[in-house]
Coordinates of C-alpha atoms in Angstrom, one line a residue:
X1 CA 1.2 -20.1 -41.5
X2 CA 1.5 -19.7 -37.6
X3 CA 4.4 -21.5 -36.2
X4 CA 2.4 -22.9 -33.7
X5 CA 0.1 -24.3 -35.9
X6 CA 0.8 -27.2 -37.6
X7 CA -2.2 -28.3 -39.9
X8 CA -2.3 -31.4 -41.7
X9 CA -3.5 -31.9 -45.4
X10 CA -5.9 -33.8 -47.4
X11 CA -4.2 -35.6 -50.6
X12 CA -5.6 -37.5 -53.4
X13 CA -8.9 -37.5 -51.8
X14 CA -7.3 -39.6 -48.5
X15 CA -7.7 -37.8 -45.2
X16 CA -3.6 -38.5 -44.8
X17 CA -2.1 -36.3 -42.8
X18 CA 1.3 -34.9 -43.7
X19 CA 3.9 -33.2 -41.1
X20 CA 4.0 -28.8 -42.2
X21 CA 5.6 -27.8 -38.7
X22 CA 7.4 -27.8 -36.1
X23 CA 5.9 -28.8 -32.7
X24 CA 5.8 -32.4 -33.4
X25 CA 7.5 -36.0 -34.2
X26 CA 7.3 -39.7 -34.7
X27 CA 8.1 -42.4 -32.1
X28 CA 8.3 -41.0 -28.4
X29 CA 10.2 -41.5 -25.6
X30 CA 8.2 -44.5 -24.1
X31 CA 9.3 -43.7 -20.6
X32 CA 8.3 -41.1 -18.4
X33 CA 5.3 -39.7 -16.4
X34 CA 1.8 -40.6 -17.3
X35 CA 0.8 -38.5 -20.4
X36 CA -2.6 -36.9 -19.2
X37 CA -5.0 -36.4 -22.1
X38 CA -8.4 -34.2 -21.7
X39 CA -11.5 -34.8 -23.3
X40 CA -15.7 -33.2 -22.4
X41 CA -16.7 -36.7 -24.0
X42 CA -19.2 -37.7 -20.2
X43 CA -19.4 -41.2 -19.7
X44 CA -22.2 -42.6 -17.5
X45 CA -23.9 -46.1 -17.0
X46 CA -27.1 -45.5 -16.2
X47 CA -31.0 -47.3 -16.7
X48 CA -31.8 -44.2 -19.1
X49 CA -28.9 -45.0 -21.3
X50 CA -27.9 -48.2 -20.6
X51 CA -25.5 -49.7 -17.9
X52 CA -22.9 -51.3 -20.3
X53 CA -21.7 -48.5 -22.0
X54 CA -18.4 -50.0 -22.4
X55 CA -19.3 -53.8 -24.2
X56 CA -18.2 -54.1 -27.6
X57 CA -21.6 -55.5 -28.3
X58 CA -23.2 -51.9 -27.2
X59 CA -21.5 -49.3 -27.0
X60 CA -21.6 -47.1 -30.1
X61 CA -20.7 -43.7 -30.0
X62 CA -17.0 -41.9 -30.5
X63 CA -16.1 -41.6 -27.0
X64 CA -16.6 -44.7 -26.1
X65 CA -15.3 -46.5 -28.8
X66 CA -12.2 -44.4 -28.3
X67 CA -11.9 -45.9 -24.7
X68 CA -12.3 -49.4 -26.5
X69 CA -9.7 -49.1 -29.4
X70 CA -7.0 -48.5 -26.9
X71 CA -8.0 -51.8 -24.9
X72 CA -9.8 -54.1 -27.2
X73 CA -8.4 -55.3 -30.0
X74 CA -10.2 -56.2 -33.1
X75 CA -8.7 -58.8 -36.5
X76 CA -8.0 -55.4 -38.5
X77 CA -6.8 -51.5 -37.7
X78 CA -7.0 -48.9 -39.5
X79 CA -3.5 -47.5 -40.2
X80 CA -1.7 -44.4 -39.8
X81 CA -2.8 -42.3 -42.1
X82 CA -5.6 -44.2 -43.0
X83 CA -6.5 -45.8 -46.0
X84 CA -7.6 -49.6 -46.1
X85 CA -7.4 -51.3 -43.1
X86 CA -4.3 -53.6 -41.9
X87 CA -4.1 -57.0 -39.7
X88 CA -4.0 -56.1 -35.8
X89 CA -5.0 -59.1 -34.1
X90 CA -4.9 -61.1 -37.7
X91 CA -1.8 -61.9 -39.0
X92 CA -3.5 -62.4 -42.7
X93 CA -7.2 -61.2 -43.7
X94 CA -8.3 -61.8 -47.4
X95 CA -11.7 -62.4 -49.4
X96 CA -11.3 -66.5 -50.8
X97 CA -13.8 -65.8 -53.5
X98 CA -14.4 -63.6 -56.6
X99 CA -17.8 -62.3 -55.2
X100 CA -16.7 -60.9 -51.7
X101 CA -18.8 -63.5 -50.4
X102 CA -15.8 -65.6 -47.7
X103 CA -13.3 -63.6 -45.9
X104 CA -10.7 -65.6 -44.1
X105 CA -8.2 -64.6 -41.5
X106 CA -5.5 -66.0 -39.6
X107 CA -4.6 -65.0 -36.3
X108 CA -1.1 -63.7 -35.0
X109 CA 0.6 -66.9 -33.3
X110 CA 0.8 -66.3 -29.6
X111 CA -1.7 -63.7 -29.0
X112 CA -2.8 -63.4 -25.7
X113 CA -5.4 -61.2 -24.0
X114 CA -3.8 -59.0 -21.5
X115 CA -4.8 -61.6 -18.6
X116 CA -2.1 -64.4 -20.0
X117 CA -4.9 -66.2 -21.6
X118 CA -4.4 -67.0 -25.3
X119 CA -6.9 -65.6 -28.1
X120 CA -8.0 -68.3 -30.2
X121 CA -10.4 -68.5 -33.4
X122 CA -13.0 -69.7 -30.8
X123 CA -12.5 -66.7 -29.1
X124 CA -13.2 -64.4 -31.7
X125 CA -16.0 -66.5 -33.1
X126 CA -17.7 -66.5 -30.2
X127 CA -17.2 -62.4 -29.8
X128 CA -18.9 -61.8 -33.2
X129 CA -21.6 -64.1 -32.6
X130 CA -22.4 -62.7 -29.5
X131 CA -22.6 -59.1 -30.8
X132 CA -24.7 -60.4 -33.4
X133 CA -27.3 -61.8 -31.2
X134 CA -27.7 -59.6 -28.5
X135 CA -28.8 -56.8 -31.0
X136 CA -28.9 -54.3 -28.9
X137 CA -30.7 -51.0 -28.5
X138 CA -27.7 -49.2 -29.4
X139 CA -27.8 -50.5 -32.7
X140 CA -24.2 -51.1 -33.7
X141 CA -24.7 -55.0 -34.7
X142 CA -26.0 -53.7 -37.6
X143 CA -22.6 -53.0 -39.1
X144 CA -22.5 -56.9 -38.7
X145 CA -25.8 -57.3 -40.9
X146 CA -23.4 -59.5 -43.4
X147 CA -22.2 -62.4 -41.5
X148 CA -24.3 -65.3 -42.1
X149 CA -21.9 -67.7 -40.4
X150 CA -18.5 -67.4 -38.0
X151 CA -16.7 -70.6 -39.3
X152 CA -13.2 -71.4 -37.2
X153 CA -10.6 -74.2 -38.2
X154 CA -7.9 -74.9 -35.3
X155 CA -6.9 -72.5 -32.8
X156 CA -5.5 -69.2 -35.4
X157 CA -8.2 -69.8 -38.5
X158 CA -11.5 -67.4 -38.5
X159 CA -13.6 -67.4 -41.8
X160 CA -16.7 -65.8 -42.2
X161 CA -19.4 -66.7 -44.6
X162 CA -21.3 -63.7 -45.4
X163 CA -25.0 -63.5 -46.5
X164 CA -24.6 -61.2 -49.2
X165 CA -21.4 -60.0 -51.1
X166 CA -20.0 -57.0 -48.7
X167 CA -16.6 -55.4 -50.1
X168 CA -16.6 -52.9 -47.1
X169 CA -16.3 -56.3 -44.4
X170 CA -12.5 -55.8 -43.9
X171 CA -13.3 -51.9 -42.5
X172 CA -16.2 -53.3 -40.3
X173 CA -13.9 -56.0 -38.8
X174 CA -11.6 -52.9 -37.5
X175 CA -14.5 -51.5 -35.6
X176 CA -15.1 -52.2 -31.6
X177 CA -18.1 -54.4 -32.7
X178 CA -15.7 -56.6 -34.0
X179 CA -13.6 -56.6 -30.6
X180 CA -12.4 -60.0 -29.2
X181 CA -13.6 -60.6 -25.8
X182 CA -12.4 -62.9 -23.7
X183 CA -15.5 -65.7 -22.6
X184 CA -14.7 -65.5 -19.7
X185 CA -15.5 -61.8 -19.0
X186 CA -18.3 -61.8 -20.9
X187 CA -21.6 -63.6 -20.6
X188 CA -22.9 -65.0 -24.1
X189 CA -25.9 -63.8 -23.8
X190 CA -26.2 -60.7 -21.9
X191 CA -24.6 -57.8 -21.8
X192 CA -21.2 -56.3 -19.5
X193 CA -22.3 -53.7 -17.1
X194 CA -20.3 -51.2 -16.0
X195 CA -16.8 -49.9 -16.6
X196 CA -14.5 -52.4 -16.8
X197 CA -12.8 -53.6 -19.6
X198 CA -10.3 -57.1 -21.0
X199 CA -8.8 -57.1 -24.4
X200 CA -5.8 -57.8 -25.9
X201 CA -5.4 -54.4 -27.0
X202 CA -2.3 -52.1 -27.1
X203 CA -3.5 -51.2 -23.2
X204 CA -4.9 -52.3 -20.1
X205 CA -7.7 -50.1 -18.4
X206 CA -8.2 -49.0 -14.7
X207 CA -11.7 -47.0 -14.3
X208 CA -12.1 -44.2 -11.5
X209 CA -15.9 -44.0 -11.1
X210 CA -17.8 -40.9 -9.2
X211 CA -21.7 -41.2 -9.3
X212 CA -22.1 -44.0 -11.8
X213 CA -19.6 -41.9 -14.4
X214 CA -16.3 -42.6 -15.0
X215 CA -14.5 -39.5 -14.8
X216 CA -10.5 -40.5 -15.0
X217 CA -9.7 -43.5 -17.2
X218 CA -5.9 -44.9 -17.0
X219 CA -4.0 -46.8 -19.9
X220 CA -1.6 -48.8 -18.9
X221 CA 0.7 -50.2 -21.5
X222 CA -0.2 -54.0 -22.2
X223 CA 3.0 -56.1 -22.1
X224 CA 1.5 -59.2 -23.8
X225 CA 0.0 -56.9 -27.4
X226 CA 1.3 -58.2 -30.4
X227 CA -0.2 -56.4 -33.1
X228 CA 0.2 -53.6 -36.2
X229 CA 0.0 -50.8 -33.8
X230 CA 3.6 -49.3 -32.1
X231 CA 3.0 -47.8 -28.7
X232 CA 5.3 -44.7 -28.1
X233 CA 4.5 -44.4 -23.8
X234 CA 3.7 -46.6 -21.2
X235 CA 0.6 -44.8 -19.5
X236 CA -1.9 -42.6 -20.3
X237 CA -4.3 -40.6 -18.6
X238 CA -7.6 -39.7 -19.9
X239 CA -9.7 -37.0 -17.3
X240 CA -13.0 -36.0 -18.2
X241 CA -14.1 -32.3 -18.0
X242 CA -17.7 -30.7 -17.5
X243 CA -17.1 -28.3 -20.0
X244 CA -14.5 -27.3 -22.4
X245 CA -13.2 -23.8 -20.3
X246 CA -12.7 -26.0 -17.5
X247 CA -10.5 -28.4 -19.8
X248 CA -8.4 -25.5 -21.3
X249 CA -7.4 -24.2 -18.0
X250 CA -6.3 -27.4 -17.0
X251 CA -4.0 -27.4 -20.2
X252 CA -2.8 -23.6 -19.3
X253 CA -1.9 -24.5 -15.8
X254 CA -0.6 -27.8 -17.2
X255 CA -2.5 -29.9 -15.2
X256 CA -3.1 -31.8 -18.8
X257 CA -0.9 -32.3 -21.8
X258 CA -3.4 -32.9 -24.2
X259 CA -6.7 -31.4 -25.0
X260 CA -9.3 -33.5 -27.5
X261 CA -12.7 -32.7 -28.1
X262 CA -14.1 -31.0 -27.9
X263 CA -13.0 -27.5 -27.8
X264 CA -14.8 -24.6 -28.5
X265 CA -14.5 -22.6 -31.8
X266 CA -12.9 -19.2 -29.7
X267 CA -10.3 -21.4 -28.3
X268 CA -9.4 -22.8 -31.4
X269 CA -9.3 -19.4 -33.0
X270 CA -7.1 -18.3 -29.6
X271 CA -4.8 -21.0 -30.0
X272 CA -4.8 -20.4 -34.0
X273 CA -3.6 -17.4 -33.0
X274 CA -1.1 -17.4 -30.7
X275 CA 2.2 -16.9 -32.3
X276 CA 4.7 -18.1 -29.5
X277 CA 3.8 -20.1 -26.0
X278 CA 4.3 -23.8 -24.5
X279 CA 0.8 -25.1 -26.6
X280 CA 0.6 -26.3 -30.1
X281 CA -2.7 -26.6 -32.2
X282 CA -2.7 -29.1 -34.5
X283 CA -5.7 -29.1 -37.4
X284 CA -6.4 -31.7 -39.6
X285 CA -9.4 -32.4 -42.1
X286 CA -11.9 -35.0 -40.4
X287 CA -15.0 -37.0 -41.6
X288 CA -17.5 -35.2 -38.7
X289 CA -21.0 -34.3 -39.8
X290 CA -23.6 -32.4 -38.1
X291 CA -27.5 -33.1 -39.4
X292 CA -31.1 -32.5 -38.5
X293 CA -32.6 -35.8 -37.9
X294 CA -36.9 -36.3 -38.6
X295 CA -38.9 -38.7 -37.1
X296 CA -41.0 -39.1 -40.5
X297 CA -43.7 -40.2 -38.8
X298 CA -44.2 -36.9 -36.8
X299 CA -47.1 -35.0 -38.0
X300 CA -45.5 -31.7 -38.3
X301 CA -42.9 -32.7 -40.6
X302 CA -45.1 -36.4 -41.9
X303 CA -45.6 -34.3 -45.2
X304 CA -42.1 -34.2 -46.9
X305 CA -42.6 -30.6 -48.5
X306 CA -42.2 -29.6 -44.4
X307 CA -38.6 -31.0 -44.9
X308 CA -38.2 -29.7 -48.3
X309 CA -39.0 -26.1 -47.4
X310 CA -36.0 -26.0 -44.8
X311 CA -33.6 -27.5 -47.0
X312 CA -34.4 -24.8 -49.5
X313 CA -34.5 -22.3 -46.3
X314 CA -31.1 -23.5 -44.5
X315 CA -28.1 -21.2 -45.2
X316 CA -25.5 -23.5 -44.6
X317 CA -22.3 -20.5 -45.6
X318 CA -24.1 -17.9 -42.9
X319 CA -24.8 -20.8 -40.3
X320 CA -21.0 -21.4 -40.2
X321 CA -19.7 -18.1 -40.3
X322 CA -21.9 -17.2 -37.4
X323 CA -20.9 -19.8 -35.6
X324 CA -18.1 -22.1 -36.5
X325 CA -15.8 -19.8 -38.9
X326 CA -13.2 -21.6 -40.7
X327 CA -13.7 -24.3 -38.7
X328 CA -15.9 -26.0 -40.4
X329 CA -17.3 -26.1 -43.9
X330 CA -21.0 -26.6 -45.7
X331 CA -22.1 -29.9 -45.9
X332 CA -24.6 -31.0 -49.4
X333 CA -24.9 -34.8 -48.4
X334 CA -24.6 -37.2 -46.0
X335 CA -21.2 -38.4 -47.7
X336 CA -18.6 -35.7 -46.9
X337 CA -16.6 -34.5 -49.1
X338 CA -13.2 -36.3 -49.2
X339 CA -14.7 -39.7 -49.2
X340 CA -15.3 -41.7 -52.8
X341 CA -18.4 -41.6 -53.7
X342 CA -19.4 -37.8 -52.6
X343 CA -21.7 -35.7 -54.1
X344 CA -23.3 -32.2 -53.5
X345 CA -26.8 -34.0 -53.9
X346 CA -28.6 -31.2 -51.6
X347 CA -27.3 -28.2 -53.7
X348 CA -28.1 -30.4 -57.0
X349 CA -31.8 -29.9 -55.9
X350 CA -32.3 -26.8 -54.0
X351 CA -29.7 -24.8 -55.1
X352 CA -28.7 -21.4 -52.7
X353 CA -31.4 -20.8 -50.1
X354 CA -34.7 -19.1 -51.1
X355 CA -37.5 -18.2 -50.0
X356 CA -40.2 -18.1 -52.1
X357 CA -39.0 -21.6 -53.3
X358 CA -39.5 -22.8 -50.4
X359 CA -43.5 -21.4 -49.9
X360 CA -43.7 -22.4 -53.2
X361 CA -43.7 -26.2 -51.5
X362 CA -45.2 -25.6 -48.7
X363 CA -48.4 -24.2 -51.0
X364 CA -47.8 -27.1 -53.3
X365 CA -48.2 -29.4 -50.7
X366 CA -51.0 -27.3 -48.9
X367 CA -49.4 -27.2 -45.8
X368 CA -50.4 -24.3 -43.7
X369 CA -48.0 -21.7 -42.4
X370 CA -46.2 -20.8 -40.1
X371 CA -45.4 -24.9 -39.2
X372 CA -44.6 -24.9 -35.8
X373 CA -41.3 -26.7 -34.9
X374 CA -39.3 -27.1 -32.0
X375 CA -35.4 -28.1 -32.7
X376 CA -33.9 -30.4 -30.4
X377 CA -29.8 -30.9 -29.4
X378 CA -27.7 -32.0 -26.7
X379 CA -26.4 -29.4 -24.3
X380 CA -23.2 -31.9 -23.6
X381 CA -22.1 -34.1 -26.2
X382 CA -21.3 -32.1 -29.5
X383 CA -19.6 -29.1 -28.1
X384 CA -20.3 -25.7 -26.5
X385 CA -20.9 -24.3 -29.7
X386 CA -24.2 -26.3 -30.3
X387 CA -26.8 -24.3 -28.7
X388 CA -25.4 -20.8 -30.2
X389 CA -25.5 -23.2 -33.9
X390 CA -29.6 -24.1 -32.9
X391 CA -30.5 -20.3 -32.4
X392 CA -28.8 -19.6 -35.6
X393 CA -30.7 -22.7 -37.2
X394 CA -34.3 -21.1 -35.6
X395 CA -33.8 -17.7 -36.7
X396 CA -33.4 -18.9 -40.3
X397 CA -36.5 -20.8 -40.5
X398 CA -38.6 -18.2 -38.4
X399 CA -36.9 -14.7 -40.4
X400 CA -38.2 -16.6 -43.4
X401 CA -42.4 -16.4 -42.3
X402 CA -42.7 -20.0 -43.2
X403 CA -42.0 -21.2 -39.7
X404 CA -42.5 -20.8 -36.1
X405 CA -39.8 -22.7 -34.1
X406 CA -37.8 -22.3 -30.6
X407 CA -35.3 -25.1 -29.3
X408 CA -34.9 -27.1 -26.4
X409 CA -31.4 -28.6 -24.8
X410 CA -31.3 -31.7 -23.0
X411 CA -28.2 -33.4 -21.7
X412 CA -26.9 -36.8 -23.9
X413 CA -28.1 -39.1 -21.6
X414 CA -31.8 -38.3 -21.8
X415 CA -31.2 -36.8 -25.6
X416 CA -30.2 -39.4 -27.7
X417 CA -32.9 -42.4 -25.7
X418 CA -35.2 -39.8 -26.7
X419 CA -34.1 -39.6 -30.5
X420 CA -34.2 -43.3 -30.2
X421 CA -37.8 -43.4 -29.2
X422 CA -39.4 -41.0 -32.0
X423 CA -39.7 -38.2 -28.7
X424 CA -38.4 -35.5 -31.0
X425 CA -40.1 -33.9 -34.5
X426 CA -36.7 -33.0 -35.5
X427 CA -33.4 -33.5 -33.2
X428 CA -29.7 -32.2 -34.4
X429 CA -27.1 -35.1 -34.6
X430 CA -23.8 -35.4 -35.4
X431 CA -21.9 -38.9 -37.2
X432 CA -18.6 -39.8 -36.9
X433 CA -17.7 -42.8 -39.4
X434 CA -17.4 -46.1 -38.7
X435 CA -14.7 -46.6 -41.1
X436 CA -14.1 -44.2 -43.9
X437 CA -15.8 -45.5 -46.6
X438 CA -18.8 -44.1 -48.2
X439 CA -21.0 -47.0 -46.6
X440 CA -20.3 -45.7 -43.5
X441 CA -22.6 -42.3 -44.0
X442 CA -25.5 -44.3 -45.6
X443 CA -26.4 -47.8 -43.7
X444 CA -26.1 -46.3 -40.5
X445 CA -28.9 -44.1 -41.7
X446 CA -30.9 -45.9 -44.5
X447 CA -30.8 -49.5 -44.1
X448 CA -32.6 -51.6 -41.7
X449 CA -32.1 -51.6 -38.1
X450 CA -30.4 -48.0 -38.4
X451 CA -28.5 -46.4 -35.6
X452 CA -31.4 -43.4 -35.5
X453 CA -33.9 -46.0 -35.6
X454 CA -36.0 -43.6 -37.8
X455 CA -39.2 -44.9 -39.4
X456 CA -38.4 -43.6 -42.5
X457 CA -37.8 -46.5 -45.0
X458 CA -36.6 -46.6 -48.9
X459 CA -37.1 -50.4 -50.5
X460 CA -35.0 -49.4 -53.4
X461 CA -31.9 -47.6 -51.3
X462 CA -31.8 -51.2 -48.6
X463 CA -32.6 -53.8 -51.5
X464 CA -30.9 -52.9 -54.5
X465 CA -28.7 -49.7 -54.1
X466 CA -26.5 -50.4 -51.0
X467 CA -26.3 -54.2 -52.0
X468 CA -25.6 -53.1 -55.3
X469 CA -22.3 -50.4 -53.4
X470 CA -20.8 -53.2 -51.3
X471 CA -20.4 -55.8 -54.4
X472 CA -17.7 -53.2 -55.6
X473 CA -14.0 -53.8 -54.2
X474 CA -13.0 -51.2 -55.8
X475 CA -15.1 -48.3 -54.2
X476 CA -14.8 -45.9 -57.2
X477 CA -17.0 -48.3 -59.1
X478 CA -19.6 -48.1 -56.5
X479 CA -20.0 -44.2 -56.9
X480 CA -23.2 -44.4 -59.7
X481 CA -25.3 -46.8 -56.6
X482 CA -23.7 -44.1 -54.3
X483 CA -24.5 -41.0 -55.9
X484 CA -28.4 -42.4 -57.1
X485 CA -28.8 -43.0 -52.9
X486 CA -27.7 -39.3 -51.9
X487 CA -30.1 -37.7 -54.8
X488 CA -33.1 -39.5 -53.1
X489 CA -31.8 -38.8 -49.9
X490 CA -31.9 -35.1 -50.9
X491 CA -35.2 -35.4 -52.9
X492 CA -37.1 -37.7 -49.7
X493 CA -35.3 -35.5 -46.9
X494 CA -35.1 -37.8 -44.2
X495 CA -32.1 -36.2 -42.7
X496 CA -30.9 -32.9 -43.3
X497 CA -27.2 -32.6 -44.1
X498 CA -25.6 -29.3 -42.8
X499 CA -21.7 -29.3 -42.0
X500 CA -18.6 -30.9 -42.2
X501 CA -15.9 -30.0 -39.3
X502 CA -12.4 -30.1 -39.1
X503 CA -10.5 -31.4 -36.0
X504 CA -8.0 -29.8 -33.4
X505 CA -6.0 -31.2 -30.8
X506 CA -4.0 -29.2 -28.7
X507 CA -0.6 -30.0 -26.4
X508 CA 2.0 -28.5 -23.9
X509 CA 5.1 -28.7 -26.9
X510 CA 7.0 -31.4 -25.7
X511 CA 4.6 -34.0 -26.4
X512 CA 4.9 -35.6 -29.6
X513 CA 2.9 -37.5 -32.2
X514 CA 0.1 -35.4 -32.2
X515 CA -0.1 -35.5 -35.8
X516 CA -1.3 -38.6 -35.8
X517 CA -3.4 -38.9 -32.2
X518 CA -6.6 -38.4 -34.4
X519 CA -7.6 -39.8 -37.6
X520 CA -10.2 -38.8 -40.0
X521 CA -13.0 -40.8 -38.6
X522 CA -12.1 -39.3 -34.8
X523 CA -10.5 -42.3 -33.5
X524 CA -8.4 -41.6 -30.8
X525 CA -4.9 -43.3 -30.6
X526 CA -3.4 -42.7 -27.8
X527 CA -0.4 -45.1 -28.4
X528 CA 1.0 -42.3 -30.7
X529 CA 1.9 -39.7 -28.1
X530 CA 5.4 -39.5 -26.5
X531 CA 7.2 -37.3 -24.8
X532 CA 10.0 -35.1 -26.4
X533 CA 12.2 -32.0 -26.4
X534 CA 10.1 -29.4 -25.9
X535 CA 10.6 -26.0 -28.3

């Protein structure tokens, strides 16, 4: 193994990661200069995609969220390590009945949002309920869906009364959804606009806006957190890059201490390489997917055999290799592997690609040939590597005969409205987890009011199978509802499944915690890194 390297292991079928060089340690020194982290995650408020992009009861993608679990803090946290969540803002969380039905929390005594003000049970009442019934276009109150009723008893006592019996709740309630706003910051009714930020999170936040994007966010240590969550500096700096070259040379010159996402798969392979030199690469297993998303309704790909065909067409092994390398690995479901519940439901039905299987549908079906397509994706949100992966993606469908496709970029901000509004045939996505839990690679997809807001709808997966998942505490039990939802997926083909990635960070060698400044699901946590002995 390169000694500059150090790569973090799966075990038992936990994303854990375990310490296998040097390069890094726990705690920090909690003094010195701001720690300056980069990242090519953009963040804009504009009227195309929306001018609140930082209210809990919005925002909902990683980057964002990753600005809003350093500042707002929700009643659980997912731990280091991960695993089932812990009490952050809650001093106690537990279900009150047998059937997952009444979850109860008590809040920390003393907790105080970072302005003096105390956090009470009204406050986070009134912070659910408000996410709840703004619904916005964003989609994340969905992973709310459960709550019937937000009950509160004195100042520290929160219990909510849920419509249905839910088993993943405790995970949801560590998501920014959940965050606890302060009511005074935040109108009931409408939503936040802008860049600006209150919790009672592990850190304050001061915004440096150019053009209606926030290019350089600072962290401040917040005196008044009391929490699960130990904070190893006092300030951090996060700058945002136009483009992942620009970021690395900022780390060379060490202009930055950190690099995040999202890199590009020749510096990764640069820094794998390097045997000696100030910067560590740390690689971890992670929970990312990358998809082809259909608006079902399209006619070009209305008739599922269109969809069939280029999951029997897709070679998921050469796509990689040509693009990604060990960096990543081929992905049969929307359920990664690594999470309970995972199956390899795609190569269960179609097997390796082939070719005359897949005119074998199309003729089936009678749909004529070559289908014209064009593939959508992001030019600026999922790496630089994601144009190079769509020519790939074309030249597979249009070697086979069967299809006639070209692709078309377009930046996140007018991309993912776009998505939203049924604009694209077929669009590539990628999904970062909620939580990790099973649940957290199907609702957002399948059940109603889902984040793609696809037209495609299954009675049997939203009634009966994911009800049927959350009733099970223990989530192995839920694996027959789980595995009966990714066969239809694979058989119905409303999203294509087609890799899961690993993650990288890379640091100047006297920053420490890096081990643990990502988890599984790509959360960000900043209150890990320190400053060390560099070596």
């Amino acid at each position: 193994m390169n000694r500059k390297t150090l790569v973090l292991a799966a075990a038992m079928g936990l994303l854990a990661p375990v310490l296998a060089a040097c390069g890094d340690t726990e705690g920090g020194g909690g003094d010195g200069d701001a720690i300056v982290v980069g990242t090519t995650d953009r963040f804009t408020a504009s009227e195309e995609e929306g001018l609140a992009p930082l209210d809990p009861a919005y925002a909902y993608d990683v980057g964002t969220w990753n600005i809003l679990r350093q500042t707002v803090q929700t009643l659980m946290v997912q731990p280091r390590g991960d695993g089932e969540p812990v009490p952050d803002a809650a001093e106690s969380c537990t279900f009150t009945d047998a059937g997952n039905e009444r979850y109860s929390c008590t809040l920390r005594d003393g907790l105080k949002f970072a302005s003096g003000d105390p956090v009470t049970a009204a406050d986070v009442k009134f912070s659910i309920d408000r996410a709840r019934s703004i619904k916005a276009d964003s989609g994340v109150f969905a992973l709310l869906s459960t709550v019937d009723t937000v009950e509160t008893q004195g100042d520290r006592e929160v219990i909510f009364h849920l419509k249905v019996a839910d088993a993943t709740f405790p995970y949801k309630l560590s998501t920014p959804v959940a965050g606890i706003v302060n009511p005074d910051n935040y109108d009931k009714g409408k939503l936040r606009e802008g860049f600006e930020v209150d919790g009672s999170g592990p850190y304050t936040l001061k915004s440096e806006v150019e053009d209606g994007a926030l290019v350089r966010a600072t962290y401040t240590r917040n005196a008044s957190y009391k929490g699960a969550l130990k904070v190893n500096n006092e300030q951090v700096e996060m700058v945002s890059f136009e483009s992942a070259d620009a970021m690395g040379d900022a780390l060379e010159k060490a202009d930055i201490d950190v690099m995040t996402r999202s890199m590009s798969p020749e510096q990764i392979r640069k820094l794998g390489n390097a045997a000696d030199g100030p910067i560590d690469l740390v690689e971890s297993p992670g929970l990312e997917i990358r998809y082809l998303a259909f608006n079902t309704d399209a006619t070009t790909v209305k008739d599922k055999a269109v969809r069939q065909a280029m999951a029997q067409l897709i070679n998921r092994s050469e796509l990689i290799g040509n693009v990604y390398g060990s960096q990543a690995e081929p992905l049969f479901s929307l359920v990664p592997a690594g999470v309970t519940g995972h199956s390899n439901a795609f190569f269960n039905k179609y097997g390796d690609p082939d070719t005359a299987k897949a005119r074998e549908l199309l003729e089936e079906a009678g749909v004529e040939t070559p289908v014209k397509l064009t593939l959508h994706y992001t030019t600026d949100h999922y790496g630089p590597a994601t144009k190079v992966e769509f020519e790939q993606l074309s030249k597979q469908l249009n070697d086979s005969g069967l299809f006639q496709t070209d692709i078309k970029g377009a930046p996140w901000a007018t991309f993912r409205p776009a998505g939203q509004k049924g604009q694209y045939d077929v669009y590539g996505m990628g999904w970062f987890p909620d939580f990790p839990d099973a649940d957290a690679f199907i609702a957002p997809f399948l059940a109603e009011d889902n984040f793609l807001n696809s037209p495609y709808t299954n009675t049997e997966i939203q009634e009966d199978l994911i009800p049927e998942s959350r009733r099970q505490a223990d989530r192995l039990s839920a694996s027959d509802s789980l595995t009966e939802i990714q066969d239809i997926v694979a058989a119905e083909v409303p999203v294509l499944p087609l890799w899961q990635g690993k993650q990288y960070v890379a640091a100047r060698d006297d920053i420490t915690g890096t081990a643990y400044a990502v988890n599984s699901s790509a959360t960000l946590q900043l209150w890990e890194l320190g400053r060390g002995v560099s070596g």
